[in-house]
Tab-separated table of C-alpha atoms and ligand atoms in Angstrom:
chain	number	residue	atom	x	y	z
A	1	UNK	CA	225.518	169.452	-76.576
A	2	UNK	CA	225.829	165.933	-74.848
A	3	UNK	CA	226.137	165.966	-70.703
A	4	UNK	CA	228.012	162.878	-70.472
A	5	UNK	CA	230.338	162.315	-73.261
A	6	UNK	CA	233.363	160.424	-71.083
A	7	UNK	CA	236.510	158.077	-72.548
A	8	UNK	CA	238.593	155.592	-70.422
A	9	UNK	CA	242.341	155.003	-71.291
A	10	UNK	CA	244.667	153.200	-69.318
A	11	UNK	CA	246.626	149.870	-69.934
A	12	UNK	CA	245.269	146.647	-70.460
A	13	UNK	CA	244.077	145.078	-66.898
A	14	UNK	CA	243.811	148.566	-65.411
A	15	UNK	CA	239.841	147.969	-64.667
A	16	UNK	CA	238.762	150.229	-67.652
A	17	UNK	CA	235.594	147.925	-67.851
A	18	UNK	CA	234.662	147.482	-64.361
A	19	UNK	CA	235.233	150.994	-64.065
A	20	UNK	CA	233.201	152.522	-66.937
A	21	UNK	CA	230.260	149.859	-66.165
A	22	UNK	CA	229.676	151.460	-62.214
A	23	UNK	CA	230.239	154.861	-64.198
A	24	UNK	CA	227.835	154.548	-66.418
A	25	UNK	CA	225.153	152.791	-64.303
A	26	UNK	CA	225.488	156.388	-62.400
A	27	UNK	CA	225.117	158.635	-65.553
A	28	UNK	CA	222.548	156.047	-66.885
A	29	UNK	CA	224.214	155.948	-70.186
A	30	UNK	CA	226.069	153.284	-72.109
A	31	UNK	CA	229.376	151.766	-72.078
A	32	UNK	CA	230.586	151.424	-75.781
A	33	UNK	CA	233.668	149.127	-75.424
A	34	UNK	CA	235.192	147.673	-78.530
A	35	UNK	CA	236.997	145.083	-77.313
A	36	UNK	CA	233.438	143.910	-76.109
A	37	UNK	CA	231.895	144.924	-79.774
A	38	UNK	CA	235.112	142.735	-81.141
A	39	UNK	CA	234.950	139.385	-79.100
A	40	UNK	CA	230.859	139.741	-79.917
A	41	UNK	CA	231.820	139.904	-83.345
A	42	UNK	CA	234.536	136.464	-82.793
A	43	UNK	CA	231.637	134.756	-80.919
A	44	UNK	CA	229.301	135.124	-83.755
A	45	UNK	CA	231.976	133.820	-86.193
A	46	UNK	CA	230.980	137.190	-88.420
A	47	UNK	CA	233.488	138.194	-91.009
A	48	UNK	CA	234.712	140.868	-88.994
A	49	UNK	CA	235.459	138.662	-86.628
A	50	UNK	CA	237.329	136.260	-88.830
A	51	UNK	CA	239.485	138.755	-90.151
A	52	UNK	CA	240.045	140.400	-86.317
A	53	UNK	CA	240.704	136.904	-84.353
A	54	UNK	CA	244.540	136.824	-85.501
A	55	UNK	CA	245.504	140.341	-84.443
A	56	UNK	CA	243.448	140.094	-81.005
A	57	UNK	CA	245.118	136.952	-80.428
A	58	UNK	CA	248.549	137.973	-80.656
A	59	UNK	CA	247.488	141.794	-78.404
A	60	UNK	CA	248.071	143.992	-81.515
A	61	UNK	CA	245.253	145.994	-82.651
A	62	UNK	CA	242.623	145.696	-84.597
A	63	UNK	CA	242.858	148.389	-87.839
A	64	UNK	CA	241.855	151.756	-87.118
A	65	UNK	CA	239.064	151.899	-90.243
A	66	UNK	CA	237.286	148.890	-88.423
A	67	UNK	CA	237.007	150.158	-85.092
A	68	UNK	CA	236.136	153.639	-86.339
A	69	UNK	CA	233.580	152.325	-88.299
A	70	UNK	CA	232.546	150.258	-85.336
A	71	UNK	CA	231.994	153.072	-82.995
A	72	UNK	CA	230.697	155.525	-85.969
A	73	UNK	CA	227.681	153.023	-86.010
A	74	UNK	CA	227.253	152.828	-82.214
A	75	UNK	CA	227.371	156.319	-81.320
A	76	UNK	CA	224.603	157.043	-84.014
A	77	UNK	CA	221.489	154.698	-82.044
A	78	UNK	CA	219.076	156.160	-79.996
A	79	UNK	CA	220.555	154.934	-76.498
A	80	UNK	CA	224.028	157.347	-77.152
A	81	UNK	CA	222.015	160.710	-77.417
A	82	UNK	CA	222.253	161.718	-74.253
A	83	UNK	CA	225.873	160.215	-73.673
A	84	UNK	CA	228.369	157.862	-73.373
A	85	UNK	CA	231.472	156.358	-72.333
A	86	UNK	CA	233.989	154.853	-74.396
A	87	UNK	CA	236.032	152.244	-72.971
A	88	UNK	CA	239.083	150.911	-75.173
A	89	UNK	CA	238.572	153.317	-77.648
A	90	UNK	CA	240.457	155.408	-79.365
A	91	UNK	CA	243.838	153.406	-78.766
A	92	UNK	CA	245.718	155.399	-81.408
A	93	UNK	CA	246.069	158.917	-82.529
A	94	UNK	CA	244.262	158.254	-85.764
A	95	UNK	CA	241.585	156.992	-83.634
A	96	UNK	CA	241.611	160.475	-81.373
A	97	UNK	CA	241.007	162.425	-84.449
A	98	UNK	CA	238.215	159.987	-86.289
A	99	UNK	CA	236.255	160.733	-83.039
A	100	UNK	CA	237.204	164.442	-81.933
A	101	UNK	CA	235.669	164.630	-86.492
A	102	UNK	CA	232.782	162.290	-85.761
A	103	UNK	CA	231.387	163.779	-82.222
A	104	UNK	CA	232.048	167.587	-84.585
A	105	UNK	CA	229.878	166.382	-87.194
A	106	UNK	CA	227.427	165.281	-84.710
A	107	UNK	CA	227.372	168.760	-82.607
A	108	UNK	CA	229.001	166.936	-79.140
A	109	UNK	CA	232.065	167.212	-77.717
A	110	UNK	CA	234.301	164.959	-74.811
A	111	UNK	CA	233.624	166.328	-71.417
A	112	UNK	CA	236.244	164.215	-69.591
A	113	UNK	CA	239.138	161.775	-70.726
A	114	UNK	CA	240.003	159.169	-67.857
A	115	UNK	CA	243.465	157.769	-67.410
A	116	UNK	CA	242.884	155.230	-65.079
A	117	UNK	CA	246.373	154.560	-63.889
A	118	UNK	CA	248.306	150.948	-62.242
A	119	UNK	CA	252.041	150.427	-62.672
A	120	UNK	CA	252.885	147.657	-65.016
A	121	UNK	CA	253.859	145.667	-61.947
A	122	UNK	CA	250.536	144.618	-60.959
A	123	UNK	CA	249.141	144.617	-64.634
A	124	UNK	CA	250.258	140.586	-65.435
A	125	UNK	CA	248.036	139.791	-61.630
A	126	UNK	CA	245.233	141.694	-62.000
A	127	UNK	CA	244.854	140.389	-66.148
A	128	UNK	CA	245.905	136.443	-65.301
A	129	UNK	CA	243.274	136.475	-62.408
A	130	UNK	CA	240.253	138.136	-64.609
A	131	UNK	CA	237.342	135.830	-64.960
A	132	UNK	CA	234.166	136.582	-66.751
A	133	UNK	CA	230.860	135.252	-66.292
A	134	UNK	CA	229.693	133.196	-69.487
A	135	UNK	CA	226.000	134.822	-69.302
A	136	UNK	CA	225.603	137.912	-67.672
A	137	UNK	CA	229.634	139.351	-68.663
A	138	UNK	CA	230.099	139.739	-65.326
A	139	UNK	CA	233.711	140.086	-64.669
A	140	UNK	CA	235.424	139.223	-61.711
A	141	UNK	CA	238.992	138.726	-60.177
A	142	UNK	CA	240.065	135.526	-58.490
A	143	UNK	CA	241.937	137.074	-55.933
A	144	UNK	CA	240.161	140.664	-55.506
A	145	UNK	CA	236.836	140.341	-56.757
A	146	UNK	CA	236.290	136.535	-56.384
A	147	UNK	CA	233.736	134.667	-57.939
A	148	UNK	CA	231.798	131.955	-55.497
A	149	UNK	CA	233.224	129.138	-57.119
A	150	UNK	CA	237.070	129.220	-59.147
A	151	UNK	CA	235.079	127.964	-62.206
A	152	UNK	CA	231.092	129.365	-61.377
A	153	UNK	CA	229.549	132.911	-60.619
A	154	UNK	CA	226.432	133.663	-59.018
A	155	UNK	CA	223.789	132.177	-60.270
A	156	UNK	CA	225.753	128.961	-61.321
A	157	UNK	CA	226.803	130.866	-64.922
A	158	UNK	CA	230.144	129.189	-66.154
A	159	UNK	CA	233.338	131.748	-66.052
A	160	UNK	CA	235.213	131.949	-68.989
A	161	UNK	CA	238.787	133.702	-69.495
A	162	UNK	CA	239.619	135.649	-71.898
A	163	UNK	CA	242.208	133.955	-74.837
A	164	UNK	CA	244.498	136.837	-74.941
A	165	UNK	CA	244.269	137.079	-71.226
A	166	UNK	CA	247.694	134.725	-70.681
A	167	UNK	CA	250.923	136.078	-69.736
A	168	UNK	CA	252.318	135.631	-73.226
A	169	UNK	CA	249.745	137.981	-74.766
A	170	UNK	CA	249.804	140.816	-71.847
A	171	UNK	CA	253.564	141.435	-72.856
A	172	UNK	CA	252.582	142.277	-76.125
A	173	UNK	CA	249.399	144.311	-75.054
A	174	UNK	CA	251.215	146.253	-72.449
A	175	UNK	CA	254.138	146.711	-75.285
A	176	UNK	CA	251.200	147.884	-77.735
A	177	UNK	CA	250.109	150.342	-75.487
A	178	UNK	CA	253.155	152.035	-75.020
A	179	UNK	CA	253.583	152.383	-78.335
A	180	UNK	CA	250.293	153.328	-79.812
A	181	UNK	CA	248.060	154.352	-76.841
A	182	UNK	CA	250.417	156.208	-74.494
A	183	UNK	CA	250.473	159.067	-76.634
A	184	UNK	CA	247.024	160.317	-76.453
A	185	UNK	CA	247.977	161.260	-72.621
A	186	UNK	CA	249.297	163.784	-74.192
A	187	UNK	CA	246.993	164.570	-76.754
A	188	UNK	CA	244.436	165.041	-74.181
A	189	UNK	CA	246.350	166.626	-71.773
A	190	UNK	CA	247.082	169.166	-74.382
A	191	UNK	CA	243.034	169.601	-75.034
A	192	UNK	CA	242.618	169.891	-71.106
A	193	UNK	CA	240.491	167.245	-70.773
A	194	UNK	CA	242.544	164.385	-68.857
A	195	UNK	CA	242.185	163.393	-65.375
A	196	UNK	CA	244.295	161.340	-63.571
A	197	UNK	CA	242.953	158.504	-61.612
A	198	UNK	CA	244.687	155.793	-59.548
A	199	UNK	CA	243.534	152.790	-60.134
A	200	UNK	CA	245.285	150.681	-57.200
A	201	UNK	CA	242.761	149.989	-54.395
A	202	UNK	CA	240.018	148.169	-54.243
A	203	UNK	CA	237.002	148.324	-56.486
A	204	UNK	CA	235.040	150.839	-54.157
A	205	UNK	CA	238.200	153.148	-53.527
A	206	UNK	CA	238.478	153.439	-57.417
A	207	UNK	CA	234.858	154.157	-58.221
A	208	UNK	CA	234.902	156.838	-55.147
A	209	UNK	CA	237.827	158.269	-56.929
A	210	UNK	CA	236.956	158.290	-60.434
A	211	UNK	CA	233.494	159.528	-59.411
A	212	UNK	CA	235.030	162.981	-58.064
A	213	UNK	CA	237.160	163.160	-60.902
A	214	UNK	CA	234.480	163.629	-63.401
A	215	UNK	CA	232.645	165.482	-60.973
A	216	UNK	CA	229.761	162.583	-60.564
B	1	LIG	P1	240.033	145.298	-74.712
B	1	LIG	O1	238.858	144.480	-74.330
B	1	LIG	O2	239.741	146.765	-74.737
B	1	LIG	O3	241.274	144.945	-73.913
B	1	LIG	O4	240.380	144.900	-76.234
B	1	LIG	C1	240.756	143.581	-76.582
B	1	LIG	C2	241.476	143.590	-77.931
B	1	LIG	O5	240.590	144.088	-78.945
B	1	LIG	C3	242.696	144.480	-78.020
B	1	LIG	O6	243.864	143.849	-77.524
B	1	LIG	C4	242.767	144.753	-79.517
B	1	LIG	O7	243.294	143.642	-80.217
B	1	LIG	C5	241.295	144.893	-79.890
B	1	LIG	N1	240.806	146.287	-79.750
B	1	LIG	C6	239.891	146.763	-78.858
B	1	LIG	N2	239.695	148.089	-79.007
B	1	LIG	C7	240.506	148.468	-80.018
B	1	LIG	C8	240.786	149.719	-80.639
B	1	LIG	N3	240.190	150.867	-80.238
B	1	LIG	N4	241.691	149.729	-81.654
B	1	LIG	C9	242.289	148.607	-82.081
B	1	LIG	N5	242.089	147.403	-81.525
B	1	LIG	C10	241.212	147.311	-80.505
């Protein structure tokens, strides 16, 4: 049995990605983020991401057989054995029970299911404001985690935002989540793996936050 078998829920813009990186850099395992695995996938101009661009675009998701699949094949290389943390995935119920299957099959189980909690209030901020560095995927926030230039990180690297990152989109991801993603707060609160974590504060406050929640 896997140590360090975490996931990270929470709405769009909640820091799920910030979050899981300083996480992980503690357990020394990796972050497996789909979104990340998808816009890889749209950079490369693959197939998959041909056929994903539209949906990502507009904030609906992706179909459940091509994330599953996604994550199947990620969770099976050499760096996962000895844990993990999933960040953006699962997003739907199907999605819950492809994994709580998949992590069966492979002997492991989830130690710890993070909802990182901020009130749909500060959501449109926090997501308008997110920059990421065109090299290293840094990601920053021009008003609480602010890059040295508006348009340059450290070292010089070029900051990009994210397309579905405008306020047009984050309706339609925060009205996705509701619908598809709120209701494995349940699902895991039933299993008796959730923990609550507040995720309005700064960066540090978070991490010191999350970090006693999983008992790091
Ligand atoms: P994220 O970076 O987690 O905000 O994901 C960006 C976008 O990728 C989402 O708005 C979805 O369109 C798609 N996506 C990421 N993860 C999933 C998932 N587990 N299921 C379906 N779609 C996903």
């Amino acid at each position: 049995m896997s140590q360090s078998d975490l996931i990270f829920i929470g709405p769009p813009g909640a820091g799920k990605g910030t979050q899981a990186k300083r996480l992980c850099e503690k357990l020394g395992v990796p972050q497996v983020s789909t979104g990340d695995m998808l816009r890889e996938a749209r950079a490369a101009e693959s197939e998959l991401g041909k056929r994903v661009a539209e949906v990502m675009e507009r904030g609906g998701l992706v179909s459940d057989e091509i994330v599953i699949g996604l994550v199947e094949e990620r969770l099976a290389r050499a760096d996962a054995a000895k844990g993990f943390v999933l960040d953006g995935f699962p997003r739907t119920i199907p999605q819950a029970e492809a994994l709580d299957k998949l992590l069966r099959r492979l002997g492991r189980s989830v130690k710890h299911v993070v909802l990182l909690e901020v009130p749909d209030a500060l959501i449109v901020e926090r997501i308008t404001g997110r920059r990421t560095g065109e090299t290293t995927g840094r990601i920053y926030h021009l008003k609480y985690d602010p890059p040295p230039f508006p348009d340059r990180g450290e070292g010089g690297e070029r900051l990009l935002q994210r397309s579905d990152d405008v306020e047009e989109t984050v309706v339609n991801r925060l009205a996705t989540y509701a619908a598809q993603t709120a209701p494995l707060v349940a699902y895991y609160a039933d299993k008796g793996l959730l923990r609550r974590v507040d995720g309005v504060g700064s960066l540090d406050e978070v991490s010191a936050r999350l970090f006693a929640a999983v008992g790091v």
